[in-house]
Short mmCIF file of C-alpha atoms and ligand atoms in Angstrom, two decimals:
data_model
loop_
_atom_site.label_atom_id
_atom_site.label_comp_id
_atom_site.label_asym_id
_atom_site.label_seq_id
_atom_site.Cartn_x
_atom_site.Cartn_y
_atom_site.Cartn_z
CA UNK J 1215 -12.37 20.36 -26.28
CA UNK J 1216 -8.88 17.80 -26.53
CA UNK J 1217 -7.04 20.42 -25.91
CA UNK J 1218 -8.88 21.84 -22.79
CA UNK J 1219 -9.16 18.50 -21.01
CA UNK J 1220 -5.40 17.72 -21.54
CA UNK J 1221 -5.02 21.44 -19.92
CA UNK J 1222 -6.83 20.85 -17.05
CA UNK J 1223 -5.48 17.13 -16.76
CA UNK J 1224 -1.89 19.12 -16.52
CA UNK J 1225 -3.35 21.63 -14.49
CA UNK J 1226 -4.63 18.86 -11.54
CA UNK J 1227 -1.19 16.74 -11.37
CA UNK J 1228 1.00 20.52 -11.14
CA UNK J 1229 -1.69 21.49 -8.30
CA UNK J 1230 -0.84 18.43 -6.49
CA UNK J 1231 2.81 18.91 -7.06
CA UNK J 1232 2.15 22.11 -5.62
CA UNK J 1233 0.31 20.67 -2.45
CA UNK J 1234 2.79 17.73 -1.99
CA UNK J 1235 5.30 20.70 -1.67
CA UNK J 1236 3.80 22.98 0.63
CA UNK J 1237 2.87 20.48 3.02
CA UNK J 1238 4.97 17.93 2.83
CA UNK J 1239 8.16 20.00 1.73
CA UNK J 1240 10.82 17.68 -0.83
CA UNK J 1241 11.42 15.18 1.44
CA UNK J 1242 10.59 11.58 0.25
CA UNK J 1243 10.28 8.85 3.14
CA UNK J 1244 11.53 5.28 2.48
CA UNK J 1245 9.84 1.98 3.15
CA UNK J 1246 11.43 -0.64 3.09
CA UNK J 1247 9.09 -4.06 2.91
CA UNK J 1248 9.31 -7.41 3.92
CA UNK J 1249 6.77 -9.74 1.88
CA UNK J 1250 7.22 -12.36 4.49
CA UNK J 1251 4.39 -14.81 3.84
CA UNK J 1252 2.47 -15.96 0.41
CA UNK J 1253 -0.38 -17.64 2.42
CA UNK J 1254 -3.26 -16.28 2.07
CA UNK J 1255 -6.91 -17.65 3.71
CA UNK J 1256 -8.92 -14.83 1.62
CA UNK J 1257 -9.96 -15.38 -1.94
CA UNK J 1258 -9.89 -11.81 -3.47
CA UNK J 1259 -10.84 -12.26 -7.24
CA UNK J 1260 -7.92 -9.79 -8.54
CA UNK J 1261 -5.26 -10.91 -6.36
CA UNK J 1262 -2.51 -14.14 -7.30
CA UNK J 1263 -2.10 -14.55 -3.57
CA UNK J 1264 -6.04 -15.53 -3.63
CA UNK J 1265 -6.70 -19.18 -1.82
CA UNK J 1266 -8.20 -20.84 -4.46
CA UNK J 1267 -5.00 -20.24 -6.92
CA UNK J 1268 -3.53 -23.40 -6.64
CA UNK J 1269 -0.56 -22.24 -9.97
CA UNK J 1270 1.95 -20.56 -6.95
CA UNK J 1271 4.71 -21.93 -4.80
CA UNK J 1272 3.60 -20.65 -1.23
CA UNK J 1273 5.99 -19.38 1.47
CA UNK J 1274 6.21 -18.69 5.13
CA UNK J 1275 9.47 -16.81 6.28
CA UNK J 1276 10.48 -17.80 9.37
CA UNK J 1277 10.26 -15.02 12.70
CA UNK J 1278 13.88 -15.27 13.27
CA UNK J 1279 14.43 -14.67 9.14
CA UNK J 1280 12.39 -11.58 9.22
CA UNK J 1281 13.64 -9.74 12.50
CA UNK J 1282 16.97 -10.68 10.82
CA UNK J 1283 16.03 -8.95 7.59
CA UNK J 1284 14.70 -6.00 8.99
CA UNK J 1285 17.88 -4.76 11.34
CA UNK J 1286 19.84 -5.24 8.13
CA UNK J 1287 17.32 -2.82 6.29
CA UNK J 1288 17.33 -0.17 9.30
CA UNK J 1289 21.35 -0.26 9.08
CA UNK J 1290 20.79 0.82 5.48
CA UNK J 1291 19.41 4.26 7.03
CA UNK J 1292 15.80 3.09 5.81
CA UNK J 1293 13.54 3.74 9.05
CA UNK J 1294 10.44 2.41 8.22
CA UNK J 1295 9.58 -1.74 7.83
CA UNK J 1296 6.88 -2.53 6.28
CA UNK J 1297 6.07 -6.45 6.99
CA UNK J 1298 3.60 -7.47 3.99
CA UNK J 1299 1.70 -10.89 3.87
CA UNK J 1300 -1.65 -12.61 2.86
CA UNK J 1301 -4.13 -12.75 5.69
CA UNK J 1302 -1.90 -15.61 6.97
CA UNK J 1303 -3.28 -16.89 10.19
CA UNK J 1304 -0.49 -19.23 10.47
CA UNK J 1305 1.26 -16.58 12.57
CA UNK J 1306 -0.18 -16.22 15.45
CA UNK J 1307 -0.92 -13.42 17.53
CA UNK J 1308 2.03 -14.63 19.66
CA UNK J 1309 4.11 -14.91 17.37
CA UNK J 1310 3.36 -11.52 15.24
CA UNK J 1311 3.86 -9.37 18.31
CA UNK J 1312 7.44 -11.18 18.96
CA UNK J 1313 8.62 -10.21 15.38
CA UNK J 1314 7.06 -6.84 16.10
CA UNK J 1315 8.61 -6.44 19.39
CA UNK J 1316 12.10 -7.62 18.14
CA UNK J 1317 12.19 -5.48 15.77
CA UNK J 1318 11.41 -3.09 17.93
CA UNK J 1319 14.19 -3.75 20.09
CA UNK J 1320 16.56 -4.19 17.45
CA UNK J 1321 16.28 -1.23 16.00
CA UNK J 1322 15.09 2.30 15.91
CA UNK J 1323 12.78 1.92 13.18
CA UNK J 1324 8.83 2.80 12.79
CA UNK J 1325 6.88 -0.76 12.51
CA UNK J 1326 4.24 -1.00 9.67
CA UNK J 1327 2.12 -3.61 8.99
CA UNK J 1328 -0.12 -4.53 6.31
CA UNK J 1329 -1.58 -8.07 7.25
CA UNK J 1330 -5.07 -7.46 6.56
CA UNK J 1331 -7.93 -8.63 8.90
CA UNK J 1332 -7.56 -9.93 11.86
CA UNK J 1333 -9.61 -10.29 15.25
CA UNK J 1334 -9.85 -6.88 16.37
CA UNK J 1335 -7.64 -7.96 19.79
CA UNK J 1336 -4.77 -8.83 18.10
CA UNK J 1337 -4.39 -5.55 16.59
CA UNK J 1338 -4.44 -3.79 20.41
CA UNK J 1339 -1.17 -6.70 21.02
CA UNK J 1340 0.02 -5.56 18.14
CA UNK J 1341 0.45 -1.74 19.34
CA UNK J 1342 1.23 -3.09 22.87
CA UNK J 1343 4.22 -4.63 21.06
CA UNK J 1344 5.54 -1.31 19.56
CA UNK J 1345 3.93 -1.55 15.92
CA UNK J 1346 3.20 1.95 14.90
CA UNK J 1347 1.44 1.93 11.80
CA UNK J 1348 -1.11 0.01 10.50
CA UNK J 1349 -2.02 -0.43 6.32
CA UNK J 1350 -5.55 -1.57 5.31
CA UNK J 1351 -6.62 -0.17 1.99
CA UNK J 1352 -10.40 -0.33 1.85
CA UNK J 1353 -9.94 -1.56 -1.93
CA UNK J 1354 -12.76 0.20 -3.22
CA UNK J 1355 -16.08 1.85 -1.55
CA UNK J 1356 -18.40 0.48 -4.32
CA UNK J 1357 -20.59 -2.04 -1.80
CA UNK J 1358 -21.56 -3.91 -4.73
CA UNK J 1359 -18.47 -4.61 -6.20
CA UNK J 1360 -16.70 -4.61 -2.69
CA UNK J 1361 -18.81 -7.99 -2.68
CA UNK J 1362 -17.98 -9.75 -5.76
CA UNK J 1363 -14.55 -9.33 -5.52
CA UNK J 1364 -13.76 -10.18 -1.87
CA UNK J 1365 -15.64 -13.12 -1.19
CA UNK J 1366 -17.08 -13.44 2.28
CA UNK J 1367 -15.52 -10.37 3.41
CA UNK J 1368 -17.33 -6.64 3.71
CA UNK J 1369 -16.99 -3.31 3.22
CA UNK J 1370 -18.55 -2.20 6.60
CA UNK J 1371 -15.77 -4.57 8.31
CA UNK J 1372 -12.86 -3.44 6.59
CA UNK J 1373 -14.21 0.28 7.69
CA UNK J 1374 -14.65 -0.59 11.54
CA UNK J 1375 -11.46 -2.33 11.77
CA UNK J 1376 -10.31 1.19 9.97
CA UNK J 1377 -12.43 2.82 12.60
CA UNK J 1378 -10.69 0.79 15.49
CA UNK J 1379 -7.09 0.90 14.42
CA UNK J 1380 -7.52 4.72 14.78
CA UNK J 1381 -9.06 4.71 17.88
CA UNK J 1382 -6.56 2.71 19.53
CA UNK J 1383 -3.40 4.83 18.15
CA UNK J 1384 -1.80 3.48 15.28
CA UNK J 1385 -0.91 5.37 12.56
CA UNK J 1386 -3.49 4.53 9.71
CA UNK J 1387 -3.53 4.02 5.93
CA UNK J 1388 -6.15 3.14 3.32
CA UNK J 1389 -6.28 3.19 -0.11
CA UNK J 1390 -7.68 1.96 -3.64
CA UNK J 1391 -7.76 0.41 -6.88
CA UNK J 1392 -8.23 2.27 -10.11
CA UNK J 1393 -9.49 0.47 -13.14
CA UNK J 1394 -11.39 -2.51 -11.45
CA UNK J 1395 -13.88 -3.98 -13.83
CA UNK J 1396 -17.25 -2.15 -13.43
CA UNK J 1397 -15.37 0.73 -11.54
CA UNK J 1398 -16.59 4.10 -12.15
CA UNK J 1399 -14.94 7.72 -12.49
CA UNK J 1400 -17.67 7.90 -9.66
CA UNK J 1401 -16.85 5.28 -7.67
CA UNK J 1402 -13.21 6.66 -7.43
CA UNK J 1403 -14.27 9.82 -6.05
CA UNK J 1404 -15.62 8.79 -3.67
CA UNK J 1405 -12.69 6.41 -3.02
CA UNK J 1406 -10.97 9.47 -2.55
CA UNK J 1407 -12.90 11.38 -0.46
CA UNK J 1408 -12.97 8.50 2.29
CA UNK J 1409 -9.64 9.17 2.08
CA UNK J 1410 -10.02 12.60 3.28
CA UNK J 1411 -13.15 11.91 5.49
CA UNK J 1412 -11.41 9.15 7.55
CA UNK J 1413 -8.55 11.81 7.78
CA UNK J 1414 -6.61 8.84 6.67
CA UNK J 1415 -2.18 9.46 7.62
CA UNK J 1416 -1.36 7.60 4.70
CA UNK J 1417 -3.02 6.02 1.27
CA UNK J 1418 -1.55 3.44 -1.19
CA UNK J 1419 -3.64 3.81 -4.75
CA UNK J 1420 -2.18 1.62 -7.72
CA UNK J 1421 -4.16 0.49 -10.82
CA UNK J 1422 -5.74 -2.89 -11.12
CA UNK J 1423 -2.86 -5.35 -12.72
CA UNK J 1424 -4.32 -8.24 -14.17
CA UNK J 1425 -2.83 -11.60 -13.02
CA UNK J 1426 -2.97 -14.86 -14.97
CA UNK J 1427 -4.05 -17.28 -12.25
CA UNK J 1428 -6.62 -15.28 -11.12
CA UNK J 1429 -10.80 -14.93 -12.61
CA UNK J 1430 -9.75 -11.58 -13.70
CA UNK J 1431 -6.66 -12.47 -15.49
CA UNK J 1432 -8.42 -11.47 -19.18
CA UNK J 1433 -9.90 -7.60 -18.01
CA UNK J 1434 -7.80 -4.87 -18.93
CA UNK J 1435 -5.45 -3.00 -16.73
CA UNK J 1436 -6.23 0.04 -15.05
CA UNK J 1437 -5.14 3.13 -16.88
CA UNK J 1438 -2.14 4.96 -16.17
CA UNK J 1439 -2.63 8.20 -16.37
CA UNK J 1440 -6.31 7.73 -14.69
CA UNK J 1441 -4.50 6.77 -11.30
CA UNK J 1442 -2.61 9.72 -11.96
CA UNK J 1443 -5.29 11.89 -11.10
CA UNK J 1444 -6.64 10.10 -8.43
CA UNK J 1445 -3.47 10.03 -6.54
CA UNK J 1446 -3.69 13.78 -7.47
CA UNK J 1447 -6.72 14.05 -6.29
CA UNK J 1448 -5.81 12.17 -2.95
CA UNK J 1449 -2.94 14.61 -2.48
CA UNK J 1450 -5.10 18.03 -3.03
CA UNK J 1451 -8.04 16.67 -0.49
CA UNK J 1452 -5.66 14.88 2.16
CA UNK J 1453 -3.38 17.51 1.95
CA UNK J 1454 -0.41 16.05 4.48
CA UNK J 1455 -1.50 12.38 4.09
CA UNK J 1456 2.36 10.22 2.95
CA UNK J 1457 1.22 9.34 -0.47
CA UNK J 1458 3.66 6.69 -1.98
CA UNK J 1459 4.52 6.11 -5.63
CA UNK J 1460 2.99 2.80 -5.81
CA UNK J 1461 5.11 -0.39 -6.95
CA UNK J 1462 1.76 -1.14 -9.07
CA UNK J 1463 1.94 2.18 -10.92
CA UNK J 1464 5.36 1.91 -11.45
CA UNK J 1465 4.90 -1.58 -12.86
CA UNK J 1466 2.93 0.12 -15.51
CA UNK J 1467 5.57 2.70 -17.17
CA UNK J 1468 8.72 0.58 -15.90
CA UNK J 1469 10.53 3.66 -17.14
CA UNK J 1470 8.87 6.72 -15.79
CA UNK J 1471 6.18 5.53 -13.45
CA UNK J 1472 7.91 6.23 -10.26
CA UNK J 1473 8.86 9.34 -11.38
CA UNK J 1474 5.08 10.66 -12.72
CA UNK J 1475 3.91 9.66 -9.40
CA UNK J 1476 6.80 11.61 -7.34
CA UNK J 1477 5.76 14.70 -9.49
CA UNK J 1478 1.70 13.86 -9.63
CA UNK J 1479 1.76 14.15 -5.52
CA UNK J 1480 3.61 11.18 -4.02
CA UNK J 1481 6.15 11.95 -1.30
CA UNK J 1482 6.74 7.86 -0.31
CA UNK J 1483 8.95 5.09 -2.08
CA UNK J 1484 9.35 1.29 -0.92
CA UNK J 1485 12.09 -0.12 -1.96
CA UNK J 1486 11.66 -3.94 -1.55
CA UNK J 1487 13.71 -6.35 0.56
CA UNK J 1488 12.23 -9.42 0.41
CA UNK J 1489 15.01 -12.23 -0.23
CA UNK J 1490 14.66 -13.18 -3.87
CA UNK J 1491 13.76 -16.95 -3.53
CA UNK J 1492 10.61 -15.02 -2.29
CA UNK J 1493 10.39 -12.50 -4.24
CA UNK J 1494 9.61 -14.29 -7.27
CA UNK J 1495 6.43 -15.77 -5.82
CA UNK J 1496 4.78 -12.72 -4.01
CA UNK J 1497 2.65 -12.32 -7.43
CA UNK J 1498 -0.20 -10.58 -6.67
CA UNK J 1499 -0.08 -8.97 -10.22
CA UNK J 1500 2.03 -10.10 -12.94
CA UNK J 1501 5.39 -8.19 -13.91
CA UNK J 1502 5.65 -6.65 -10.67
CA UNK J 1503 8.71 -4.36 -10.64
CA UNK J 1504 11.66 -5.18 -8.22
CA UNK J 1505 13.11 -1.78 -6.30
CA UNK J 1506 16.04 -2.00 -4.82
CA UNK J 1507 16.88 0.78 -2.20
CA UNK J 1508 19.59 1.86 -4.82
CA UNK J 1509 17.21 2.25 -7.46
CA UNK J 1510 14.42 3.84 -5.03
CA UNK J 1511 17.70 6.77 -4.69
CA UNK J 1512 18.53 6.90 -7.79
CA UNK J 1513 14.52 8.26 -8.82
CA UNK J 1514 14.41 10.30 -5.78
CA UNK J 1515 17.66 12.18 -6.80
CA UNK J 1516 16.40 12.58 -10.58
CA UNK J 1517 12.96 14.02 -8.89
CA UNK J 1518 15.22 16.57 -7.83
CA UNK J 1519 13.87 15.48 -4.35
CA UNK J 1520 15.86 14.62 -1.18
CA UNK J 1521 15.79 11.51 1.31
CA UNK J 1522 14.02 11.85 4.22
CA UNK J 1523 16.37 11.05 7.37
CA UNK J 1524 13.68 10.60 9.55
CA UNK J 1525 11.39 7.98 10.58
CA UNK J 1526 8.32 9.53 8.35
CA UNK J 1527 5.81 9.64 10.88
CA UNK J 1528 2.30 11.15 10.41
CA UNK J 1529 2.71 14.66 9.54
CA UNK J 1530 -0.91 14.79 10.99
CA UNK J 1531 -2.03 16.77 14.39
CA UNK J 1532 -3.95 14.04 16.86
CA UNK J 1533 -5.23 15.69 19.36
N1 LIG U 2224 -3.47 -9.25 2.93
C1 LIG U 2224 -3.20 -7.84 3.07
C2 LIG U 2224 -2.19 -7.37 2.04
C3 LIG U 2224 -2.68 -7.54 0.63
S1 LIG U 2224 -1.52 -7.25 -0.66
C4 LIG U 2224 -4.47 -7.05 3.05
O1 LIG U 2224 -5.52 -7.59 2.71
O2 LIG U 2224 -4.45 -5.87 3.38
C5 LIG U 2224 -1.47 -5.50 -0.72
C6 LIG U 2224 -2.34 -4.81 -1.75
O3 LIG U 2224 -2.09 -5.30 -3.05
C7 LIG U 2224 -3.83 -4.97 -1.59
O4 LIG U 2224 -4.34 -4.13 -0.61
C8 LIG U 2224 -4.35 -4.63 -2.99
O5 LIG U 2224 -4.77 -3.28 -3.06
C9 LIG U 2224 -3.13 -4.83 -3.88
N2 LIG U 2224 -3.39 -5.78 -4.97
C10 LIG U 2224 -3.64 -7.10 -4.89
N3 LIG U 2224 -3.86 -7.62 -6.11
C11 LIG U 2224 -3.74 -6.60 -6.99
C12 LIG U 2224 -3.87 -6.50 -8.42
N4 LIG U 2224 -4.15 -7.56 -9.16
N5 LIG U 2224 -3.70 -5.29 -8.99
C13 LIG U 2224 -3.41 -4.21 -8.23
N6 LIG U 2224 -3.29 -4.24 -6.90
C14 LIG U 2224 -3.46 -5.42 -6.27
#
């Protein structure tokens, strides 16, 4: 019975090699992400960025710092920016779609953001600014525990702002946790098959971390190989959906994690450029790997993968 289950466990991360490969050929699209603000106003119980954690040194980079930082990063050949923060409402809406627009201007690089909620009108200023993609994982579909870990926020929100991003053009992403406490191997299925059902263009799925200033700083982490096969999973139902190797994964087997993902169905890496100074106090989880855009190469290379020249854009058909 061992022996079949590890045969079929084999058998599901070689099918999604096989299905990264067919539809998304070798290429391997770089992100390169800006973690420009440690503010956050939410109090998610897993996260270190959570209000109520008073044990961090909070930061705000400033617009010019950021538009700065990301035309250095697109004259590193990386065509993607990712711009990362807590749901920091110290930028305004003003003042997000001037970063956005700069950028934009700046550069010839696709504009991601992953700034969580926000009034849905800002998000329209946001594409009228040039952003192109927008990054909102839904965390996990479990109402119940949706609840107790996001305090004061929903599940039905975060899936109508999902809803409305698409509607209005961007480029959309969701994603999940594996390994949350009280999670189910049900629960993640049907994680995943949101994923395919909101026809999602891309989906970041990492295992829970524990972090030590947060209420779940004693549960265990989630299990390795378990987001394995769910990113597996999320590659054979999503079929062209960018999939990246998640920093969180990777922060599990600092030696091969990367790699198992590139091979279990990922076709995305984000190397990370956020000044160091910063760096060091963007702790969601603890021991959170630092990729440079060397290192990002160096795993791409031993994947026996290439880099993607491109911008990465949404390998799906809109009408
Ligand atoms: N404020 C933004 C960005 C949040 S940070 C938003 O709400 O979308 C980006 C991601 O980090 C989150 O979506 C969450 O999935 C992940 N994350 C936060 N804390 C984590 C933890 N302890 N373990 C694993 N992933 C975590």
């Amino acid at each position: 019975m061992e022996k079949e289950t590890f045969i079929f466990e084999q058998d599901l991360l070689q099918m999604a090699d096989r299905t990264r490969k067919k539809f998304c050929k070798d290429e391997v699209h770089l992100r390169g992400i800006i973690e420009f603000s440690n503010y956050c106003s939410r109090d998610c119980l897993y996260c270190g960025l959570r209000r109520d954690n008073k044990n961090i040194t909070r930061y705000r980079m400033k617009p010019g710092e950021i538009v700065g930082l990301a035309v250095k990063i697109a004259a590193q050949g990386v065509n993607t920016i990712v711009l990362q923060s807590g749901d920091d409402f110290y930028y305004t809406q003003k003042s997000l779609c001037k970063i956005i627009s700069q950028i934009k201007q700046k550069t010839g690089a696709a504009v991601t953001l992953s700034i969580g909620e926000r009034p849905l009108d800002d998000y329209q200023a946001f594409k009228d600014s040039g952003a192109d993609r927008y990054l909102l994982k839904h965390e996990t579909l479990n109402p119940a525990l949706y609840r107790i870990l996001h305090p004061g926020q929903n599940l039905k929100q975060r899936l109508k702002i999902l809803e409305y991003l698409k509607k209005i053009g961007f480029q959309v992403g969701s994603g999940n946790i594996v390994g949350l406490p009280n999670q189910s191997i049900k629960d993640l299925m049907r994680d995943v098959l949101l994923l395919k059902e909101l026809d999602v263009d891309m989906a970041g799925i990492g295992p829970f971390i524990p972090q030590k200033d947060t209420p779940l700083a004693d549960q265990p982490p989630g299990d390795l190989d378990l987001t394995l096969k769910v990113l597996a999973m999320a590659r054979i139902l999503t079929k062209n959906a960018h999939l990246p190797a998640t920093t969180a994964l990777a922060s599990l087997d600092r030696e091969s994690g990367y790699l198992r993902a590139l091979k279990s169905g990922a076709n995305v890496i984000m190397p990370d450029f956020t000044p160091a100074s910063y760096q060091i106090n963007y702790r969601i989880y603890d021991n959170k790997i630092d990729l440079s855009l060397k290192k990002a190469k160096q795993i791409i290379s031993k994947a026996g993968r290439t880099i993607s020249r491109g911008r990465g854009d949404s390998l799906k058909k809109r009408p």
